[in-house]
Every structure is written in C-alpha cells, then in structure tokens.
C-alpha cells in the first residue's frame, strides 16, 4: 500500500482527556477513487487534511453516499483488534447496491484499514470504555447536477479516538417514542447505511433533545405501531424473560452488534425472538410489570441500557432506571471480546499485528 507521509503530526489528546464521540481525527486517512471504465483505483494512505471539492459535486446535492462504523481496540498483548470487519464490508457493499454505488473490493479496503491502523496505533486510546472509531465512507464525486448515479466516487477511511457515544456514558438513556416523523418506510433506504437516513432523523432528534431525551425511538412508517430502531442503535426488550428485538423487515439497519448479541443470547440459552413488536405491547408490559429490561446495541453505542421511554406524554421507567442483568451480561461479553479480556470463541476479533 502506498503511504504518503506528512511533515508534522497533530497533537494527540492526552490519555485522560474526555474524548466524547467524533471530535478528534488522526493524522492519516485511506482513500481510493472510482472512475467509470477504470473501476476502483489508486488506493493510498495519505495525510488527513481538508480537501477541496467543486460545489457542483453531486454528494453535496443528492447525498449519494454511504458509511460504516467500526472500532479498533488495544489488546492485552499490545496488538490491535477490530470487531468483525468482514461483516461491515459486506453490509457496506449491500448499502452500495441500494444507493447505485459500484461494489468495492473488500480485500483492498481491509488492507488499507489495517495499514492505516498500524500507522496510527498511538492514537488508539486505552482508558476503559474508549476505542479508535473507524469511519469508512463512500461519496459521489462527479461534478454534475442531473439526478443520476454518479460515475465517480471517493472511498475514504478516517479514524477518531472516542469515548462513550452518550455524554452520560453508561447511565441508562431516555427515549422519546416518535409518533409523527418517520425514519424509513419499507422500500425506502432504512436498511442501508446511507447518509440521508441520518439527516432525515435530525429534526425529530433535535426536538427530543430539547425535551431532555437522548434519542428518538422510531415506529414503523405505515401504521406507527411497531417499534423499529433508535437510529444509532437497534432495540431489544426483555419481556417476561423473553428477549425480543424487532425483525429486520426492510426498514431497520441490520446491526452487527445486534447480530452478535443474538448469537450470544441464543448460545447462553435465553429465549430470544426476532419479531414485530408493537409499542402497545411494550407499554402494556411496562404497566403489568413484565418489562424487565430494554437496551440498544450499536458500534458507537455498544450496549446501552434504556431507563425510560415516553409515549403519548406518559413516562415509563424501566427496571427502576437501572441497567438490567441481561444488558450487563451482553455488555460484559461483547466488550470482553473486543478488549481481549475474554476468549474469542466466535473468532470475532480480527487481530492486526
Ligand atoms: C455506529 O454505531 O457506528 C453508527 O454508525 C451510529 C452513529 C454514530 C451514526
């Protein structure tokens, strides 16, 4: 892999800094270009510096772009581990297909990511709960205003040392059930990790934040009846001992942490179901005392307990506003594998030496 070195390096945040999420970026990035007729070409690691783009570039107008999120962790033996990267490349190519972006070679970007991580190893934070967040992205770069798939693209990977996604860390989150705006409809782009999904969710998110909530809990677009996801997390509920997560009906992001949690739960013998779950069922369970736990899963959010849900102006406190037993077990298992504290029986750690 070609590496273009920079003359001066940035100042890294101090080891005990409160990193938050996505505020710092490392010195280098991986890039690769696509040109129609030539395919993907010129993979390179180069200084991460501000770029210049013509304002007619199609990404600025029609958001034909996709992204992924992964994390790198320092292992007890000093090596670097990334959690299930092959799953992210596969999902990214599925998102690409939905957004008319050409398929990319996963082996080339995996090599680019690994070389980048080796070069930026000193940026991986080691304080508990921190990691180096990996953000692969593809954007349409043709300068053209017609509403057509671009004929040129830029693939890039940037890195950001992060702490917890929520400012309050592992404190249970408060969710506002959104019954007006919708995130995605079946046939839309909800199961693709495309840029516009996140832009479209901001209005409801901002309104929820103003009311003191962390995020919005989305319902299905057609009936506003079934729970979908949170936008940065997939949702799980523990009702009467059964662990339930909304089925991937086409409008929900197929989360990799979600998939990993399902496997851990099944292997440990918990009754698990992926099915449609209505908000009425969740509220009824809360009222009759059978809603034991609720939590969200995601790369950035890891496993986040949900302590309160507001629906139609009523607040429903879950598990006394505390992290539940199953949530804790999943948090300990997934982070134990990620940070190399538990044996990796599933082969989910990709070790980069
Ligand atoms: C992630 O968990 O990596 C995400 O992409 C969610 C969010 C930060 C956009």
CSV table of C-alpha atoms and ligand atoms in Angstrom, one decimal:
chain,number,residue,atom,x,y,z
A,1,UNK,CA,0.0,0.0,0.0
A,2,UNK,CA,1.4,3.4,-1.0
A,3,UNK,CA,1.8,5.7,2.0
A,4,UNK,CA,2.3,9.5,1.6
A,5,UNK,CA,3.9,10.8,4.8
A,6,UNK,CA,3.2,14.2,6.3
A,7,UNK,CA,5.7,16.6,7.7
A,8,UNK,CA,4.2,17.5,11.0
A,9,UNK,CA,1.9,15.4,13.2
A,10,UNK,CA,-1.1,16.6,15.1
A,11,UNK,CA,-1.2,16.9,18.8
A,12,UNK,CA,-2.9,13.8,20.3
A,13,UNK,CA,-5.5,14.2,23.1
A,14,UNK,CA,-4.0,13.5,26.5
A,15,UNK,CA,-4.6,9.9,27.8
A,16,UNK,CA,-7.1,11.1,30.4
A,17,UNK,CA,-9.0,13.5,28.1
A,18,UNK,CA,-12.8,13.2,27.9
A,19,UNK,CA,-12.9,12.2,24.2
A,20,UNK,CA,-16.6,12.3,23.6
A,21,UNK,CA,-17.6,11.0,20.2
A,22,UNK,CA,-16.1,12.1,16.9
A,23,UNK,CA,-14.3,15.3,18.0
A,24,UNK,CA,-10.7,14.3,17.1
A,25,UNK,CA,-9.2,12.9,13.9
A,26,UNK,CA,-5.9,11.2,13.4
A,27,UNK,CA,-3.0,12.2,11.1
A,28,UNK,CA,-3.7,9.9,8.1
A,29,UNK,CA,-6.6,8.5,6.1
A,30,UNK,CA,-7.0,5.8,3.5
A,31,UNK,CA,-8.5,6.9,0.1
A,32,UNK,CA,-9.4,5.1,-3.1
A,33,UNK,CA,-11.1,6.5,-6.2
A,34,UNK,CA,-13.6,5.1,-8.7
A,35,UNK,CA,-13.9,6.2,-12.3
A,36,UNK,CA,-16.4,4.7,-14.7
A,37,UNK,CA,-14.5,2.5,-17.2
A,38,UNK,CA,-11.5,2.2,-14.9
A,39,UNK,CA,-13.2,0.8,-11.7
A,40,UNK,CA,-11.7,1.4,-8.2
A,41,UNK,CA,-8.1,2.6,-8.4
A,42,UNK,CA,-5.2,4.3,-6.6
A,43,UNK,CA,-5.7,3.1,-3.0
A,44,UNK,CA,-3.4,5.2,-0.9
A,45,UNK,CA,-2.7,6.2,2.7
A,46,UNK,CA,-2.2,10.0,2.8
A,47,UNK,CA,-2.3,12.9,5.3
A,48,UNK,CA,-5.8,13.6,6.6
A,49,UNK,CA,-6.1,17.2,5.6
A,50,UNK,CA,-9.0,19.4,4.4
A,51,UNK,CA,-10.0,18.7,0.8
A,52,UNK,CA,-11.2,21.0,-1.9
A,53,UNK,CA,-14.3,20.0,-3.9
A,54,UNK,CA,-16.2,21.8,-6.6
A,55,UNK,CA,-19.5,22.9,-5.2
A,56,UNK,CA,-21.3,21.2,-8.1
A,57,UNK,CA,-20.1,17.8,-6.7
A,58,UNK,CA,-23.1,15.5,-6.6
A,59,UNK,CA,-22.7,14.4,-3.0
A,60,UNK,CA,-23.4,18.0,-1.8
A,61,UNK,CA,-26.7,18.0,-3.7
A,62,UNK,CA,-28.3,14.5,-3.6
A,63,UNK,CA,-26.4,12.7,-0.8
A,64,UNK,CA,-25.4,9.7,-2.8
A,65,UNK,CA,-23.2,8.3,-0.1
A,66,UNK,CA,-22.8,5.5,2.5
A,67,UNK,CA,-20.8,4.9,5.5
A,68,UNK,CA,-19.8,2.3,8.2
A,69,UNK,CA,-18.7,2.3,11.8
A,70,UNK,CA,-16.1,0.0,13.4
A,71,UNK,CA,-13.8,0.2,16.4
A,72,UNK,CA,-10.2,-0.8,17.0
A,73,UNK,CA,-9.1,-1.9,20.5
A,74,UNK,CA,-5.6,-2.4,22.0
A,75,UNK,CA,-5.3,-6.0,23.3
A,76,UNK,CA,-3.5,-7.1,26.5
A,77,UNK,CA,-0.5,-8.3,24.3
A,78,UNK,CA,-0.3,-4.8,22.6
A,79,UNK,CA,-1.8,-5.9,19.3
A,80,UNK,CA,-4.8,-4.2,17.7
A,81,UNK,CA,-8.2,-5.9,17.3
A,82,UNK,CA,-11.1,-4.8,15.1
A,83,UNK,CA,-14.5,-6.3,15.8
A,84,UNK,CA,-15.9,-8.4,12.8
A,85,UNK,CA,-14.8,-6.1,10.0
A,86,UNK,CA,-15.8,-8.5,7.3
A,87,UNK,CA,-19.4,-8.0,8.4
A,88,UNK,CA,-19.1,-4.2,7.9
A,89,UNK,CA,-17.5,-4.6,4.4
A,90,UNK,CA,-20.4,-7.0,3.4
A,91,UNK,CA,-23.0,-4.6,4.7
A,92,UNK,CA,-21.3,-1.6,3.1
A,93,UNK,CA,-21.4,-3.3,-0.3
A,94,UNK,CA,-25.2,-4.1,0.3
A,95,UNK,CA,-25.7,-0.4,1.1
A,96,UNK,CA,-23.7,0.4,-2.1
A,97,UNK,CA,-26.0,-1.7,-4.1
A,98,UNK,CA,-29.1,0.1,-2.8
A,99,UNK,CA,-27.6,3.5,-3.5
A,100,UNK,CA,-26.3,2.7,-7.0
A,101,UNK,CA,-22.7,2.9,-5.9
A,102,UNK,CA,-20.3,0.4,-7.5
A,103,UNK,CA,-19.3,-2.6,-5.5
A,104,UNK,CA,-15.8,-2.2,-4.0
A,105,UNK,CA,-13.1,-4.8,-3.4
A,106,UNK,CA,-13.3,-5.7,0.4
A,107,UNK,CA,-9.8,-7.1,0.4
A,108,UNK,CA,-8.3,-3.8,-0.8
A,109,UNK,CA,-10.1,-1.7,1.8
A,110,UNK,CA,-9.4,-4.2,4.6
A,111,UNK,CA,-5.7,-4.0,3.7
A,112,UNK,CA,-5.9,-0.2,3.6
A,113,UNK,CA,-7.6,-0.1,7.0
A,114,UNK,CA,-5.1,-2.5,8.6
A,115,UNK,CA,-2.1,-0.5,7.3
A,116,UNK,CA,-3.8,2.7,8.5
A,117,UNK,CA,-4.3,1.3,11.9
A,118,UNK,CA,-0.7,0.2,12.2
A,119,UNK,CA,0.4,3.6,11.2
A,120,UNK,CA,-1.9,5.3,13.7
A,121,UNK,CA,-1.6,2.8,16.6
A,122,UNK,CA,-0.5,5.5,19.0
A,123,UNK,CA,-3.9,7.2,18.6
A,124,UNK,CA,-5.8,4.2,20.0
A,125,UNK,CA,-6.9,5.3,23.4
A,126,UNK,CA,-6.6,2.8,26.3
A,127,UNK,CA,-8.7,4.3,29.1
A,128,UNK,CA,-11.7,1.9,29.9
A,129,UNK,CA,-14.6,2.4,27.5
A,130,UNK,CA,-12.5,4.2,24.8
A,131,UNK,CA,-11.6,2.9,21.3
A,132,UNK,CA,-10.4,4.2,17.9
A,133,UNK,CA,-13.5,4.7,15.9
A,134,UNK,CA,-13.1,3.7,12.2
A,135,UNK,CA,-15.4,5.6,9.7
A,136,UNK,CA,-15.3,4.2,6.1
A,137,UNK,CA,-17.3,6.3,3.8
A,138,UNK,CA,-18.1,6.5,0.0
A,139,UNK,CA,-19.3,9.7,-1.6
A,140,UNK,CA,-20.3,10.6,-5.2
A,141,UNK,CA,-17.7,12.9,-6.6
A,142,UNK,CA,-18.9,13.6,-10.2
A,143,UNK,CA,-19.5,17.4,-10.8
A,144,UNK,CA,-23.0,17.2,-12.2
A,145,UNK,CA,-26.5,18.4,-11.2
A,146,UNK,CA,-28.6,15.8,-13.0
A,147,UNK,CA,-30.3,13.3,-10.7
A,148,UNK,CA,-28.4,10.2,-11.8
A,149,UNK,CA,-26.0,7.9,-10.2
A,150,UNK,CA,-22.5,9.4,-10.2
A,151,UNK,CA,-19.8,8.0,-12.5
A,152,UNK,CA,-17.0,8.9,-10.0
A,153,UNK,CA,-16.7,8.2,-6.3
A,154,UNK,CA,-14.3,8.6,-3.4
A,155,UNK,CA,-13.8,5.9,-0.8
A,156,UNK,CA,-12.2,7.1,2.4
A,157,UNK,CA,-11.5,5.8,5.9
A,158,UNK,CA,-10.9,8.3,8.7
A,159,UNK,CA,-10.1,7.5,12.3
A,160,UNK,CA,-11.3,9.2,15.5
A,161,UNK,CA,-10.4,8.3,19.1
A,162,UNK,CA,-13.7,8.1,21.0
A,163,UNK,CA,-15.2,7.6,24.5
A,164,UNK,CA,-18.8,6.8,25.0
A,165,UNK,CA,-21.4,7.8,22.5
A,166,UNK,CA,-23.7,9.3,25.1
A,167,UNK,CA,-22.3,12.2,27.2
A,168,UNK,CA,-23.6,10.4,30.3
A,169,UNK,CA,-21.7,7.2,29.5
A,170,UNK,CA,-23.4,4.0,30.6
A,171,UNK,CA,-26.2,5.8,32.5
A,172,UNK,CA,-29.5,4.5,31.1
A,173,UNK,CA,-30.8,6.5,28.2
A,174,UNK,CA,-34.2,8.2,27.9
A,175,UNK,CA,-36.1,7.6,24.7
A,176,UNK,CA,-39.0,9.5,23.2
A,177,UNK,CA,-41.3,7.4,21.1
A,178,UNK,CA,-41.8,9.4,17.9
A,179,UNK,CA,-45.3,9.1,16.5
A,180,UNK,CA,-45.3,11.8,13.9
A,181,UNK,CA,-42.0,11.8,12.0
A,182,UNK,CA,-40.8,8.5,10.4
A,183,UNK,CA,-37.2,7.3,9.8
A,184,UNK,CA,-37.9,4.9,7.0
A,185,UNK,CA,-40.6,3.0,5.1
A,186,UNK,CA,-40.4,-0.4,3.6
A,187,UNK,CA,-38.9,0.0,0.1
A,188,UNK,CA,-37.0,3.1,1.3
A,189,UNK,CA,-33.4,3.2,2.4
A,190,UNK,CA,-33.8,2.3,6.1
A,191,UNK,CA,-31.7,-0.9,5.9
A,192,UNK,CA,-28.9,0.8,4.0
A,193,UNK,CA,-26.3,2.8,6.0
A,194,UNK,CA,-26.7,5.9,3.7
A,195,UNK,CA,-26.0,9.5,4.7
A,196,UNK,CA,-29.5,10.8,4.1
A,197,UNK,CA,-31.1,8.5,6.7
A,198,UNK,CA,-29.2,10.3,9.4
A,199,UNK,CA,-30.0,13.8,8.0
A,200,UNK,CA,-33.7,12.9,7.8
A,201,UNK,CA,-33.7,11.8,11.5
A,202,UNK,CA,-32.3,15.1,12.9
A,203,UNK,CA,-35.5,17.1,13.1
A,204,UNK,CA,-37.1,14.6,15.5
A,205,UNK,CA,-33.8,14.1,17.3
A,206,UNK,CA,-33.4,17.8,18.0
A,207,UNK,CA,-37.0,18.1,19.2
A,208,UNK,CA,-36.5,15.1,21.5
A,209,UNK,CA,-33.2,16.6,22.9
A,210,UNK,CA,-34.9,19.9,23.7
A,211,UNK,CA,-37.4,17.9,25.8
A,212,UNK,CA,-34.5,16.2,27.7
A,213,UNK,CA,-34.3,12.9,25.8
A,214,UNK,CA,-31.2,11.2,24.4
A,215,UNK,CA,-32.8,9.9,21.3
A,216,UNK,CA,-36.0,9.0,19.4
A,217,UNK,CA,-37.5,5.5,19.3
A,218,UNK,CA,-38.9,5.2,15.8
A,219,UNK,CA,-42.1,3.4,14.9
A,220,UNK,CA,-42.9,1.8,11.5
A,221,UNK,CA,-43.9,4.3,8.8
A,222,UNK,CA,-47.2,2.6,7.8
A,223,UNK,CA,-49.1,2.0,11.0
A,224,UNK,CA,-46.9,3.9,13.5
A,225,UNK,CA,-47.5,0.8,15.6
A,226,UNK,CA,-44.4,-1.3,15.5
A,227,UNK,CA,-41.1,-0.5,17.2
A,228,UNK,CA,-38.2,-0.2,14.6
A,229,UNK,CA,-34.9,1.2,16.0
A,230,UNK,CA,-33.3,4.2,17.5
A,231,UNK,CA,-31.2,5.4,14.6
A,232,UNK,CA,-27.8,4.9,16.2
A,233,UNK,CA,-28.9,1.7,17.9
A,234,UNK,CA,-31.0,-1.4,17.3
A,235,UNK,CA,-33.5,-2.1,20.1
A,236,UNK,CA,-34.0,-5.1,22.5
A,237,UNK,CA,-36.7,-5.6,25.1
A,238,UNK,CA,-36.8,-8.3,27.8
A,239,UNK,CA,-40.4,-9.1,28.4
A,240,UNK,CA,-41.4,-11.8,30.9
A,241,UNK,CA,-37.9,-13.4,30.5
A,242,UNK,CA,-38.1,-13.4,26.6
A,243,UNK,CA,-35.6,-11.2,24.8
A,244,UNK,CA,-37.3,-9.6,21.8
A,245,UNK,CA,-35.8,-7.5,19.1
A,246,UNK,CA,-37.7,-6.1,16.0
A,247,UNK,CA,-37.4,-8.3,13.0
A,248,UNK,CA,-35.4,-7.0,10.0
A,249,UNK,CA,-38.4,-6.2,7.9
A,250,UNK,CA,-36.6,-3.9,5.4
A,251,UNK,CA,-36.7,-0.6,7.2
A,252,UNK,CA,-34.3,-1.4,10.0
A,253,UNK,CA,-30.5,-1.3,9.9
A,254,UNK,CA,-29.1,-4.9,10.2
A,255,UNK,CA,-26.7,-4.1,13.1
A,256,UNK,CA,-23.6,-6.2,13.6
A,257,UNK,CA,-23.7,-5.7,17.4
A,258,UNK,CA,-27.4,-6.7,17.2
A,259,UNK,CA,-26.4,-9.9,15.3
A,260,UNK,CA,-23.6,-10.6,17.8
A,261,UNK,CA,-25.9,-10.2,20.8
A,262,UNK,CA,-28.5,-12.5,19.3
A,263,UNK,CA,-25.8,-15.2,18.9
A,264,UNK,CA,-24.5,-14.8,22.5
A,265,UNK,CA,-28.1,-14.9,23.9
A,266,UNK,CA,-29.1,-18.0,21.9
A,267,UNK,CA,-25.8,-19.8,22.9
A,268,UNK,CA,-26.4,-19.0,26.5
A,269,UNK,CA,-29.9,-20.5,26.3
A,270,UNK,CA,-32.0,-17.3,26.6
A,271,UNK,CA,-35.4,-17.4,24.9
A,272,UNK,CA,-34.9,-15.0,22.0
A,273,UNK,CA,-37.2,-13.8,19.3
A,274,UNK,CA,-36.8,-11.6,16.3
A,275,UNK,CA,-40.3,-10.5,15.5
A,276,UNK,CA,-42.5,-7.4,15.1
A,277,UNK,CA,-43.1,-5.9,18.5
A,278,UNK,CA,-45.8,-3.2,18.9
A,279,UNK,CA,-45.3,-0.2,21.1
A,280,UNK,CA,-48.6,-1.2,22.8
A,281,UNK,CA,-47.0,-4.5,23.8
A,282,UNK,CA,-44.0,-2.7,25.3
A,283,UNK,CA,-46.3,-0.2,27.2
A,284,UNK,CA,-48.6,-3.0,28.4
A,285,UNK,CA,-45.6,-5.0,29.6
A,286,UNK,CA,-44.4,-1.9,31.5
A,287,UNK,CA,-47.8,-1.4,33.1
A,288,UNK,CA,-48.2,-5.0,34.2
A,289,UNK,CA,-44.6,-5.3,35.5
A,290,UNK,CA,-43.3,-7.7,32.8
A,291,UNK,CA,-41.0,-5.3,31.0
A,292,UNK,CA,-37.8,-6.4,32.7
A,293,UNK,CA,-35.2,-4.6,30.6
A,294,UNK,CA,-34.6,-2.5,27.5
A,295,UNK,CA,-31.4,-1.8,25.8
A,296,UNK,CA,-29.9,-0.6,22.5
A,297,UNK,CA,-27.0,-2.0,20.5
A,298,UNK,CA,-24.6,-0.4,18.0
A,299,UNK,CA,-20.9,0.1,17.3
A,300,UNK,CA,-20.8,3.6,18.7
A,301,UNK,CA,-23.3,3.0,21.5
A,302,UNK,CA,-22.0,-0.6,22.3
A,303,UNK,CA,-24.8,-1.9,24.6
A,304,UNK,CA,-26.7,1.0,26.1
A,305,UNK,CA,-29.4,0.4,28.8
A,306,UNK,CA,-32.6,2.3,28.3
A,307,UNK,CA,-34.0,3.6,31.6
A,308,UNK,CA,-37.1,5.5,30.5
A,309,UNK,CA,-39.5,5.6,27.5
A,310,UNK,CA,-42.0,8.4,26.9
A,311,UNK,CA,-45.0,7.6,24.7
A,312,UNK,CA,-48.0,9.9,24.2
A,313,UNK,CA,-46.9,12.1,27.1
A,314,UNK,CA,-46.6,9.2,29.6
A,315,UNK,CA,-43.3,8.2,31.1
A,316,UNK,CA,-42.5,4.5,31.6
A,317,UNK,CA,-39.5,3.8,33.8
A,318,UNK,CA,-37.7,0.5,33.0
A,319,UNK,CA,-36.0,-1.6,35.7
A,320,UNK,CA,-36.1,1.3,38.2
A,321,UNK,CA,-34.0,3.3,35.7
A,322,UNK,CA,-31.0,0.9,36.1
A,323,UNK,CA,-29.0,-1.4,33.9
A,324,UNK,CA,-30.6,-4.9,33.9
A,325,UNK,CA,-28.9,-8.2,34.3
A,326,UNK,CA,-29.1,-9.3,30.6
A,327,UNK,CA,-27.9,-5.9,29.4
A,328,UNK,CA,-24.9,-6.2,31.8
A,329,UNK,CA,-24.1,-9.7,30.6
A,330,UNK,CA,-24.2,-8.6,27.0
A,331,UNK,CA,-22.1,-5.5,27.7
A,332,UNK,CA,-19.5,-7.6,29.6
A,333,UNK,CA,-19.4,-10.3,26.9
A,334,UNK,CA,-19.2,-8.1,23.8
A,335,UNK,CA,-16.7,-5.6,25.4
A,336,UNK,CA,-14.8,-8.6,26.9
A,337,UNK,CA,-14.3,-10.0,23.5
A,338,UNK,CA,-13.5,-6.6,22.0
A,339,UNK,CA,-10.8,-5.6,24.6
A,340,UNK,CA,-9.3,-9.1,24.6
A,341,UNK,CA,-10.4,-9.9,28.2
A,342,UNK,CA,-12.5,-12.9,27.2
A,343,UNK,CA,-11.6,-15.9,25.0
A,344,UNK,CA,-12.7,-15.2,21.4
A,345,UNK,CA,-14.7,-18.4,20.9
A,346,UNK,CA,-16.6,-16.9,18.0
A,347,UNK,CA,-13.5,-15.6,16.1
A,348,UNK,CA,-14.9,-12.1,16.1
A,349,UNK,CA,-11.6,-10.3,16.8
A,350,UNK,CA,-9.5,-9.5,13.7
A,351,UNK,CA,-6.0,-9.2,15.1
A,352,UNK,CA,-3.7,-6.7,13.3
A,353,UNK,CA,-0.1,-7.1,14.1
B,1,LIG,C1,-22.2,3.4,14.6
B,1,LIG,O1,-22.6,2.9,15.6
B,1,LIG,O2,-21.1,3.2,14.1
B,1,LIG,C2,-23.1,4.3,13.8
B,1,LIG,O3,-22.9,4.5,12.7
B,1,LIG,C3,-24.1,5.1,14.5
B,1,LIG,C4,-24.0,6.6,14.6
B,1,LIG,C5,-22.8,7.1,15.2
B,1,LIG,C6,-24.3,7.2,13.3
